[in-house]
Amino acid sequence: MELKNQIALISGGLGDIGRAIARELASCGADIAIGDIEEEHEAAPFVASLQDLGRGVVYTKVDVSDPKSVEDWISTISNDLGVPTLIIPNAAIVRISNIRQISVDDWNQQLSVNLSGCFYMSRAAANKLVERKKKGRIIYIGSWAANRVHKDIPAYCVGKAGLRMLCKCMAAEYAENNIMVNEIALGIINAGLSGEIMKDQPQLQESIQARIPVNEFIEPGEVAKQVLVLCDPNNRHMTGSTLLMDGGLSLGNSNS
Ligand SMILES: NC(=O)c1ccc[n+]([C@@H]2O[C@H](COP(=O)([O-])OP(=O)(O)OC[C@H]3O[C@@H](n4cnc5c(N)ncnc54)[C@H](O)[C@@H]3O)[C@@H](O)[C@H]2O)c1
């Protein structure tokens, strides 16, 4: 797919999935604006690797749970690199704590990054597209956990469930502006947030893998390929959808 003249805005762009998406879109010709909470020097080698592909690349330290910082990020990128046309709210955090024990601060923090952060980013970017009379694509990075209770990560599940409805509300609002809004709902990736939980625990990793009907974890590069499909500038009809990519996890165990 040719993404020349497209500018991708990716939050959490220094994470495992964010990096894979940035690489994929850059290799198709898009310029890339990455936001993350890490310091600039942490981002420098990755930024340089994308620049080597001949793309314009900007890194910004930004906390997506702060709406003013998100507005400033999008305004600065629009002026310096161009108006983002491929918007990918990807930043998220997860902490293990069941609903009896989770603190109010932890609950609020997970929702403010995983749900409100996506709202701040996607609305500000959509409004910028409308203001400049440009079409665009928004792709939320969701999870099968939106639709399935995981007792140890209730705030994460609630955030991803809210994200699914945010996707539909955004899709309905901006369809007339040719801004197509979709979600990719992932199963378990052997990297990033799940990778961190399974790290140094081969038995846990094995038992999780055994529960996946296709018996394989997803690789970040495979996620990026599906995100690319949802970026298609020729897509005029798919909006408000969820592309489920979970190796069959949501199907449950048909023997039980
Ligand atoms: N790894 C999985 O198995 C899995 C499964 C389903 C969905 N997902 C989703 O994929 C997306 C990417 O996650 P990942 O697995 O690559 O994790 P990751 O931890 O590698 O990446 C997340 C990135 O978000 C950044 N971040 C955290 N808080 C932030 C904030 N307030 N503002 C800006 N950036 C912030 C982190 O610094 C990190 O670079 C998330 O939305 C996650 O929910 C992951």
mmCIF file of C-alpha atoms and ligand atoms in Angstrom:
data_model
loop_
_atom_site.group_PDB
_atom_site.id
_atom_site.type_symbol
_atom_site.label_atom_id
_atom_site.label_comp_id
_atom_site.label_asym_id
_atom_site.label_seq_id
_atom_site.Cartn_x
_atom_site.Cartn_y
_atom_site.Cartn_z
ATOM 1 C CA MET A 1 0.000 0.000 0.000
ATOM 2 C CA GLU A 2 1.239 3.463 -0.886
ATOM 3 C CA LEU A 3 1.084 5.956 1.990
ATOM 4 C CA LYS A 4 2.981 8.855 0.438
ATOM 5 C CA ASN A 5 1.677 12.241 1.696
ATOM 6 C CA GLN A 6 0.199 10.538 4.759
ATOM 7 C CA ILE A 7 1.322 11.486 8.246
ATOM 8 C CA ALA A 8 0.885 8.929 11.018
ATOM 9 C CA LEU A 9 0.446 10.010 14.624
ATOM 10 C CA ILE A 10 1.187 7.154 17.041
ATOM 11 C CA SER A 11 0.913 7.360 20.823
ATOM 12 C CA GLY A 12 2.932 4.894 22.865
ATOM 13 C CA GLY A 13 5.101 4.786 19.762
ATOM 14 C CA LEU A 14 8.166 3.545 21.641
ATOM 15 C CA GLY A 15 6.399 0.398 22.841
ATOM 16 C CA ASP A 16 6.713 -2.928 21.048
ATOM 17 C CA ILE A 17 3.506 -2.662 19.033
ATOM 18 C CA GLY A 18 3.897 1.103 18.479
ATOM 19 C CA ARG A 19 7.374 0.624 17.017
ATOM 20 C CA ALA A 20 6.183 -2.137 14.693
ATOM 21 C CA ILE A 21 3.338 0.055 13.434
ATOM 22 C CA ALA A 22 5.665 3.031 12.929
ATOM 23 C CA ARG A 23 8.107 0.842 10.950
ATOM 24 C CA GLU A 24 5.362 -0.635 8.772
ATOM 25 C CA LEU A 25 3.749 2.702 7.932
ATOM 26 C CA ALA A 26 7.117 4.385 7.327
ATOM 27 C CA SER A 27 8.126 1.577 4.978
ATOM 28 C CA CYS A 28 4.970 2.320 2.965
ATOM 29 C CA GLY A 29 5.919 5.991 2.637
ATOM 30 C CA ALA A 30 4.183 7.730 5.559
ATOM 31 C CA ASP A 31 5.882 10.381 7.662
ATOM 32 C CA ILE A 32 5.754 9.527 11.342
ATOM 33 C CA ALA A 33 5.007 11.485 14.527
ATOM 34 C CA ILE A 34 5.639 9.421 17.626
ATOM 35 C CA GLY A 35 4.506 10.378 21.113
ATOM 36 C CA ASP A 36 5.496 8.603 24.312
ATOM 37 C CA ILE A 37 6.384 9.402 27.916
ATOM 38 C CA GLU A 38 10.069 8.509 27.490
ATOM 39 C CA GLU A 39 12.810 11.138 27.259
ATOM 40 C CA GLU A 40 13.957 12.224 23.805
ATOM 41 C CA HIS A 41 17.338 10.479 24.050
ATOM 42 C CA GLU A 42 15.526 7.140 24.568
ATOM 43 C CA ALA A 43 13.727 7.675 21.271
ATOM 44 C CA ALA A 44 16.709 8.900 19.256
ATOM 45 C CA PRO A 45 18.027 5.558 17.869
ATOM 46 C CA PHE A 46 14.544 4.458 16.799
ATOM 47 C CA VAL A 47 13.802 7.841 15.222
ATOM 48 C CA ALA A 48 17.090 7.623 13.314
ATOM 49 C CA SER A 49 16.210 4.125 12.038
ATOM 50 C CA LEU A 50 12.954 5.473 10.559
ATOM 51 C CA GLN A 51 14.699 8.514 9.110
ATOM 52 C CA ASP A 52 17.041 6.092 7.340
ATOM 53 C CA LEU A 53 13.981 4.957 5.366
ATOM 54 C CA GLY A 54 13.797 8.503 4.001
ATOM 55 C CA ARG A 55 10.820 9.588 6.057
ATOM 56 C CA GLY A 56 10.116 12.729 8.064
ATOM 57 C CA VAL A 57 10.021 11.606 11.710
ATOM 58 C CA VAL A 58 9.341 13.623 14.858
ATOM 59 C CA TYR A 59 9.414 12.376 18.446
ATOM 60 C CA THR A 60 7.548 14.244 21.182
ATOM 61 C CA LYS A 61 7.502 13.499 24.876
ATOM 62 C CA VAL A 62 3.795 13.621 25.724
ATOM 63 C CA ASP A 63 1.531 12.171 28.390
ATOM 64 C CA VAL A 64 -1.744 11.238 26.693
ATOM 65 C CA SER A 65 -3.654 11.505 29.952
ATOM 66 C CA ASP A 66 -3.074 15.282 29.918
ATOM 67 C CA PRO A 67 -5.526 16.821 27.420
ATOM 68 C CA LYS A 68 -3.648 20.134 27.086
ATOM 69 C CA SER A 69 -0.367 18.350 26.262
ATOM 70 C CA VAL A 70 -2.171 16.242 23.675
ATOM 71 C CA GLU A 71 -3.704 19.370 22.037
ATOM 72 C CA ASP A 72 -0.271 21.042 21.971
ATOM 73 C CA TRP A 73 1.329 17.905 20.508
ATOM 74 C CA ILE A 74 -1.153 17.745 17.655
ATOM 75 C CA SER A 75 -0.920 21.487 16.915
ATOM 76 C CA THR A 76 2.872 21.410 16.848
ATOM 77 C CA ILE A 77 2.989 18.348 14.585
ATOM 78 C CA SER A 78 0.383 19.903 12.271
ATOM 79 C CA ASN A 79 2.565 22.998 11.888
ATOM 80 C CA ASP A 80 5.973 21.296 11.720
ATOM 81 C CA LEU A 81 5.338 18.017 9.858
ATOM 82 C CA GLY A 82 1.792 18.424 8.524
ATOM 83 C CA VAL A 83 -1.711 17.498 9.686
ATOM 84 C CA PRO A 84 -1.762 13.874 10.856
ATOM 85 C CA THR A 85 -3.999 11.765 8.604
ATOM 86 C CA LEU A 86 -3.458 8.318 10.188
ATOM 87 C CA ILE A 87 -4.225 8.528 13.896
ATOM 88 C CA ILE A 88 -3.236 5.568 16.061
ATOM 89 C CA PRO A 89 -4.064 5.826 19.771
ATOM 90 C CA ASN A 90 -1.921 2.973 21.035
ATOM 91 C CA ALA A 91 -0.510 4.002 24.443
ATOM 92 C CA ALA A 92 -1.777 1.911 27.338
ATOM 93 C CA ILE A 93 -0.778 0.629 30.755
ATOM 94 C CA VAL A 94 -1.916 -2.377 32.740
ATOM 95 C CA ARG A 95 -1.540 -3.282 36.405
ATOM 96 C CA ILE A 96 -2.589 -6.506 38.019
ATOM 97 C CA SER A 97 -5.084 -5.949 40.822
ATOM 98 C CA ASN A 98 -8.534 -7.410 41.226
ATOM 99 C CA ILE A 99 -11.641 -5.320 41.719
ATOM 100 C CA ARG A 100 -11.703 -5.799 45.517
ATOM 101 C CA GLN A 101 -8.169 -4.507 45.889
ATOM 102 C CA ILE A 102 -7.518 -1.941 43.187
ATOM 103 C CA SER A 103 -6.918 1.551 44.576
ATOM 104 C CA VAL A 104 -8.961 4.483 43.310
ATOM 105 C CA ASP A 105 -5.756 6.132 42.050
ATOM 106 C CA ASP A 106 -4.758 3.058 40.086
ATOM 107 C CA TRP A 107 -8.259 2.704 38.614
ATOM 108 C CA ASN A 108 -8.292 6.376 37.559
ATOM 109 C CA GLN A 109 -4.814 6.257 36.123
ATOM 110 C CA GLN A 110 -5.445 3.215 33.941
ATOM 111 C CA LEU A 111 -8.672 4.711 32.617
ATOM 112 C CA SER A 112 -7.109 8.106 32.036
ATOM 113 C CA VAL A 113 -4.344 6.645 29.842
ATOM 114 C CA ASN A 114 -6.201 3.762 28.195
ATOM 115 C CA LEU A 115 -9.550 5.435 27.534
ATOM 116 C CA SER A 116 -9.506 9.215 28.121
ATOM 117 C CA GLY A 117 -6.074 9.483 26.476
ATOM 118 C CA CYS A 118 -7.493 7.885 23.331
ATOM 119 C CA PHE A 119 -10.448 10.272 23.422
ATOM 120 C CA TYR A 120 -8.251 13.382 23.794
ATOM 121 C CA MET A 121 -5.952 12.298 21.007
ATOM 122 C CA SER A 122 -8.508 11.108 18.475
ATOM 123 C CA ARG A 123 -10.943 13.998 18.931
ATOM 124 C CA ALA A 124 -8.243 16.674 18.729
ATOM 125 C CA ALA A 125 -6.778 15.023 15.622
ATOM 126 C CA ALA A 126 -10.201 14.585 13.974
ATOM 127 C CA ASN A 127 -11.063 18.238 14.605
ATOM 128 C CA LYS A 128 -7.763 19.294 13.064
ATOM 129 C CA LEU A 129 -8.566 17.218 9.961
ATOM 130 C CA VAL A 130 -11.992 18.828 9.697
ATOM 131 C CA GLU A 131 -10.519 22.329 10.162
ATOM 132 C CA ARG A 132 -8.007 21.714 7.331
ATOM 133 C CA LYS A 133 -10.629 19.895 5.175
ATOM 134 C CA LYS A 134 -8.640 16.654 4.998
ATOM 135 C CA LYS A 135 -9.767 13.060 5.196
ATOM 136 C CA GLY A 136 -8.205 10.612 7.619
ATOM 137 C CA ARG A 137 -8.204 7.281 9.381
ATOM 138 C CA ILE A 138 -8.304 6.543 13.112
ATOM 139 C CA ILE A 139 -7.285 3.095 14.301
ATOM 140 C CA TYR A 140 -7.645 2.325 18.004
ATOM 141 C CA ILE A 141 -5.515 -0.464 19.431
ATOM 142 C CA GLY A 142 -8.060 -2.456 21.415
ATOM 143 C CA SER A 143 -8.157 -5.870 22.985
ATOM 144 C CA TRP A 144 -10.269 -9.021 23.176
ATOM 145 C CA ALA A 145 -10.402 -8.076 26.893
ATOM 146 C CA ALA A 146 -13.035 -5.465 25.919
ATOM 147 C CA ASN A 147 -15.531 -8.268 25.770
ATOM 148 C CA ARG A 148 -14.227 -10.809 28.217
ATOM 149 C CA VAL A 149 -13.798 -10.568 32.005
ATOM 150 C CA HIS A 150 -10.244 -10.935 33.283
ATOM 151 C CA LYS A 151 -10.614 -10.738 37.050
ATOM 152 C CA ASP A 152 -7.044 -9.580 37.660
ATOM 153 C CA ILE A 153 -7.146 -6.582 35.313
ATOM 154 C CA PRO A 154 -10.635 -5.055 35.663
ATOM 155 C CA ALA A 155 -9.595 -1.446 34.954
ATOM 156 C CA TYR A 156 -7.873 -2.532 31.740
ATOM 157 C CA CYS A 157 -10.960 -4.496 30.615
ATOM 158 C CA VAL A 158 -13.287 -1.584 31.376
ATOM 159 C CA GLY A 159 -10.990 0.827 29.525
ATOM 160 C CA LYS A 160 -10.891 -1.365 26.419
ATOM 161 C CA ALA A 161 -14.681 -1.880 26.551
ATOM 162 C CA GLY A 162 -15.113 1.895 26.691
ATOM 163 C CA LEU A 163 -12.688 2.270 23.806
ATOM 164 C CA ARG A 164 -14.927 0.063 21.663
ATOM 165 C CA MET A 165 -17.872 2.381 22.212
ATOM 166 C CA LEU A 166 -15.661 5.451 21.731
ATOM 167 C CA CYS A 167 -14.740 3.987 18.334
ATOM 168 C CA LYS A 168 -18.404 3.759 17.345
ATOM 169 C CA CYS A 169 -19.256 7.254 18.638
ATOM 170 C CA MET A 170 -16.271 8.773 16.819
ATOM 171 C CA ALA A 171 -17.147 6.848 13.648
ATOM 172 C CA ALA A 172 -20.724 8.159 13.680
ATOM 173 C CA GLU A 173 -19.622 11.727 14.365
ATOM 174 C CA TYR A 174 -16.941 12.042 11.697
ATOM 175 C CA ALA A 175 -18.254 9.788 8.892
ATOM 176 C CA GLU A 176 -19.476 12.847 6.960
ATOM 177 C CA ASN A 177 -15.918 14.193 7.016
ATOM 178 C CA ASN A 178 -14.489 11.048 5.420
ATOM 179 C CA ILE A 179 -12.732 10.109 8.635
ATOM 180 C CA MET A 180 -13.039 6.348 8.973
ATOM 181 C CA VAL A 181 -12.709 5.125 12.555
ATOM 182 C CA ASN A 182 -12.013 1.488 13.416
ATOM 183 C CA GLU A 183 -10.526 -0.678 16.134
ATOM 184 C CA ILE A 184 -8.194 -3.642 15.977
ATOM 185 C CA ALA A 185 -8.864 -5.942 18.949
ATOM 186 C CA LEU A 186 -5.803 -7.995 19.774
ATOM 187 C CA GLY A 187 -5.372 -11.277 21.565
ATOM 188 C CA ILE A 188 -2.054 -12.013 23.249
ATOM 189 C CA ILE A 189 1.204 -10.691 21.894
ATOM 190 C CA ASN A 190 4.477 -12.180 23.036
ATOM 191 C CA ALA A 191 5.810 -8.671 23.667
ATOM 192 C CA GLY A 192 4.770 -5.355 25.182
ATOM 193 C CA LEU A 193 2.304 -5.445 28.070
ATOM 194 C CA SER A 194 1.730 -9.232 28.005
ATOM 195 C CA GLY A 195 5.397 -9.915 27.333
ATOM 196 C CA GLU A 196 6.229 -7.997 30.508
ATOM 197 C CA ILE A 197 3.756 -10.067 32.554
ATOM 198 C CA MET A 198 5.072 -13.383 31.154
ATOM 199 C CA LYS A 199 8.759 -12.360 31.324
ATOM 200 C CA ASP A 200 10.924 -14.892 33.155
ATOM 201 C CA GLN A 201 7.903 -17.168 33.706
ATOM 202 C CA PRO A 202 8.161 -19.901 31.063
ATOM 203 C CA GLN A 203 5.452 -21.990 32.732
ATOM 204 C CA LEU A 204 2.971 -19.139 32.707
ATOM 205 C CA GLN A 205 3.868 -18.426 29.091
ATOM 206 C CA GLU A 206 3.292 -22.060 28.160
ATOM 207 C CA SER A 207 -0.049 -22.273 29.910
ATOM 208 C CA ILE A 208 -1.257 -19.045 28.282
ATOM 209 C CA GLN A 209 -0.165 -20.247 24.868
ATOM 210 C CA ALA A 210 -2.011 -23.533 25.363
ATOM 211 C CA ARG A 211 -5.258 -21.577 25.833
ATOM 212 C CA ILE A 212 -4.976 -19.872 22.438
ATOM 213 C CA PRO A 213 -6.914 -21.942 19.882
ATOM 214 C CA VAL A 214 -4.307 -21.384 17.147
ATOM 215 C CA ASN A 215 -1.638 -22.167 19.775
ATOM 216 C CA GLU A 216 0.555 -19.203 18.838
ATOM 217 C CA PHE A 217 1.216 -15.754 20.185
ATOM 218 C CA ILE A 218 0.843 -12.788 17.848
ATOM 219 C CA GLU A 219 3.986 -10.943 16.758
ATOM 220 C CA PRO A 220 4.007 -7.117 16.786
ATOM 221 C CA GLY A 221 4.846 -7.083 13.060
ATOM 222 C CA GLU A 222 1.675 -9.073 12.341
ATOM 223 C CA VAL A 223 -0.385 -6.460 14.207
ATOM 224 C CA ALA A 224 1.252 -3.718 12.149
ATOM 225 C CA LYS A 225 0.233 -5.438 8.880
ATOM 226 C CA GLN A 226 -3.436 -5.424 9.948
ATOM 227 C CA VAL A 227 -3.227 -1.813 11.103
ATOM 228 C CA LEU A 228 -1.944 -1.021 7.628
ATOM 229 C CA VAL A 229 -5.077 -2.590 6.134
ATOM 230 C CA LEU A 230 -7.211 -0.240 8.246
ATOM 231 C CA CYS A 231 -5.140 2.739 7.052
ATOM 232 C CA ASP A 232 -6.138 2.145 3.423
ATOM 233 C CA PRO A 233 -6.901 5.579 1.955
ATOM 234 C CA ASN A 234 -9.296 3.873 -0.496
ATOM 235 C CA ASN A 235 -11.499 2.511 2.277
ATOM 236 C CA ARG A 236 -14.721 4.494 2.001
ATOM 237 C CA HIS A 237 -17.107 2.176 3.790
ATOM 238 C CA MET A 238 -15.573 0.406 6.761
ATOM 239 C CA THR A 239 -16.097 2.523 9.857
ATOM 240 C CA GLY A 240 -17.118 1.837 13.452
ATOM 241 C CA SER A 241 -15.855 -1.739 13.069
ATOM 242 C CA THR A 242 -13.734 -4.009 15.205
ATOM 243 C CA LEU A 243 -11.179 -6.158 13.449
ATOM 244 C CA LEU A 244 -10.718 -9.083 15.825
ATOM 245 C CA MET A 245 -7.214 -10.573 15.751
ATOM 246 C CA ASP A 246 -7.019 -12.932 18.714
ATOM 247 C CA GLY A 247 -6.131 -16.390 17.411
ATOM 248 C CA GLY A 248 -9.622 -17.582 18.373
ATOM 249 C CA LEU A 249 -9.391 -16.658 22.087
ATOM 250 C CA SER A 250 -12.835 -15.038 22.120
ATOM 251 C CA LEU A 251 -14.395 -18.232 20.831
ATOM 252 C CA GLY A 252 -13.784 -19.819 24.225
ATOM 253 C CA ASN A 253 -13.197 -23.498 24.748
ATOM 254 C CA SER A 254 -15.842 -25.426 22.842
ATOM 255 C CA ASN A 255 -15.225 -28.500 25.030
ATOM 256 C CA SER A 256 -16.221 -26.815 28.279
HETATM 257 N N1 LIG B 1 0.838 -6.881 24.382
HETATM 258 C C1 LIG B 1 -0.357 -7.442 24.274
HETATM 259 O O1 LIG B 1 -0.507 -8.674 24.452
HETATM 260 C C2 LIG B 1 -1.567 -6.639 23.917
HETATM 261 C C3 LIG B 1 -2.799 -7.297 23.764
HETATM 262 C C4 LIG B 1 -3.927 -6.573 23.429
HETATM 263 C C5 LIG B 1 -3.825 -5.206 23.224
HETATM 264 N N2 LIG B 1 -2.628 -4.569 23.393
HETATM 265 C C6 LIG B 1 -2.592 -3.126 23.192
HETATM 266 O O2 LIG B 1 -1.516 -2.753 22.362
HETATM 267 C C7 LIG B 1 -1.145 -1.413 22.658
HETATM 268 C C8 LIG B 1 0.370 -1.306 22.768
HETATM 269 O O3 LIG B 1 0.815 -2.045 23.893
HETATM 270 P P1 LIG B 1 2.194 -2.865 23.938
HETATM 271 O O4 LIG B 1 1.845 -4.266 24.256
HETATM 272 O O5 LIG B 1 3.042 -2.546 22.758
HETATM 273 O O6 LIG B 1 2.824 -2.278 25.284
HETATM 274 P P2 LIG B 1 4.146 -1.425 25.538
HETATM 275 O O7 LIG B 1 4.229 -1.243 27.004
HETATM 276 O O8 LIG B 1 5.313 -2.047 24.833
HETATM 277 O O9 LIG B 1 3.793 -0.034 24.833
HETATM 278 C C9 LIG B 1 2.980 0.952 25.440
HETATM 279 C C10 LIG B 1 3.669 2.304 25.283
HETATM 280 O O10 LIG B 1 2.810 3.318 25.816
HETATM 281 C C11 LIG B 1 3.624 4.263 26.495
HETATM 282 N N3 LIG B 1 2.821 5.001 27.475
HETATM 283 C C12 LIG B 1 2.385 4.558 28.688
HETATM 284 N N4 LIG B 1 1.716 5.537 29.314
HETATM 285 C C13 LIG B 1 1.709 6.606 28.483
HETATM 286 C C14 LIG B 1 1.181 7.899 28.573
HETATM 287 N N5 LIG B 1 0.509 8.317 29.670
HETATM 288 N N6 LIG B 1 1.349 8.749 27.534
HETATM 289 C C15 LIG B 1 2.044 8.350 26.431
HETATM 290 N N7 LIG B 1 2.574 7.123 26.279
HETATM 291 C C16 LIG B 1 2.413 6.264 27.307
HETATM 292 C C17 LIG B 1 4.717 3.413 27.166
HETATM 293 O O11 LIG B 1 5.831 4.206 27.503
HETATM 294 C C18 LIG B 1 5.001 2.387 26.067
HETATM 295 O O12 LIG B 1 6.046 2.812 25.210
HETATM 296 C C19 LIG B 1 -1.906 -1.037 23.939
HETATM 297 O O13 LIG B 1 -3.033 -0.269 23.603
HETATM 298 C C20 LIG B 1 -2.329 -2.381 24.484
HETATM 299 O O14 LIG B 1 -3.468 -2.298 25.297
HETATM 300 C C21 LIG B 1 -1.495 -5.249 23.720
#
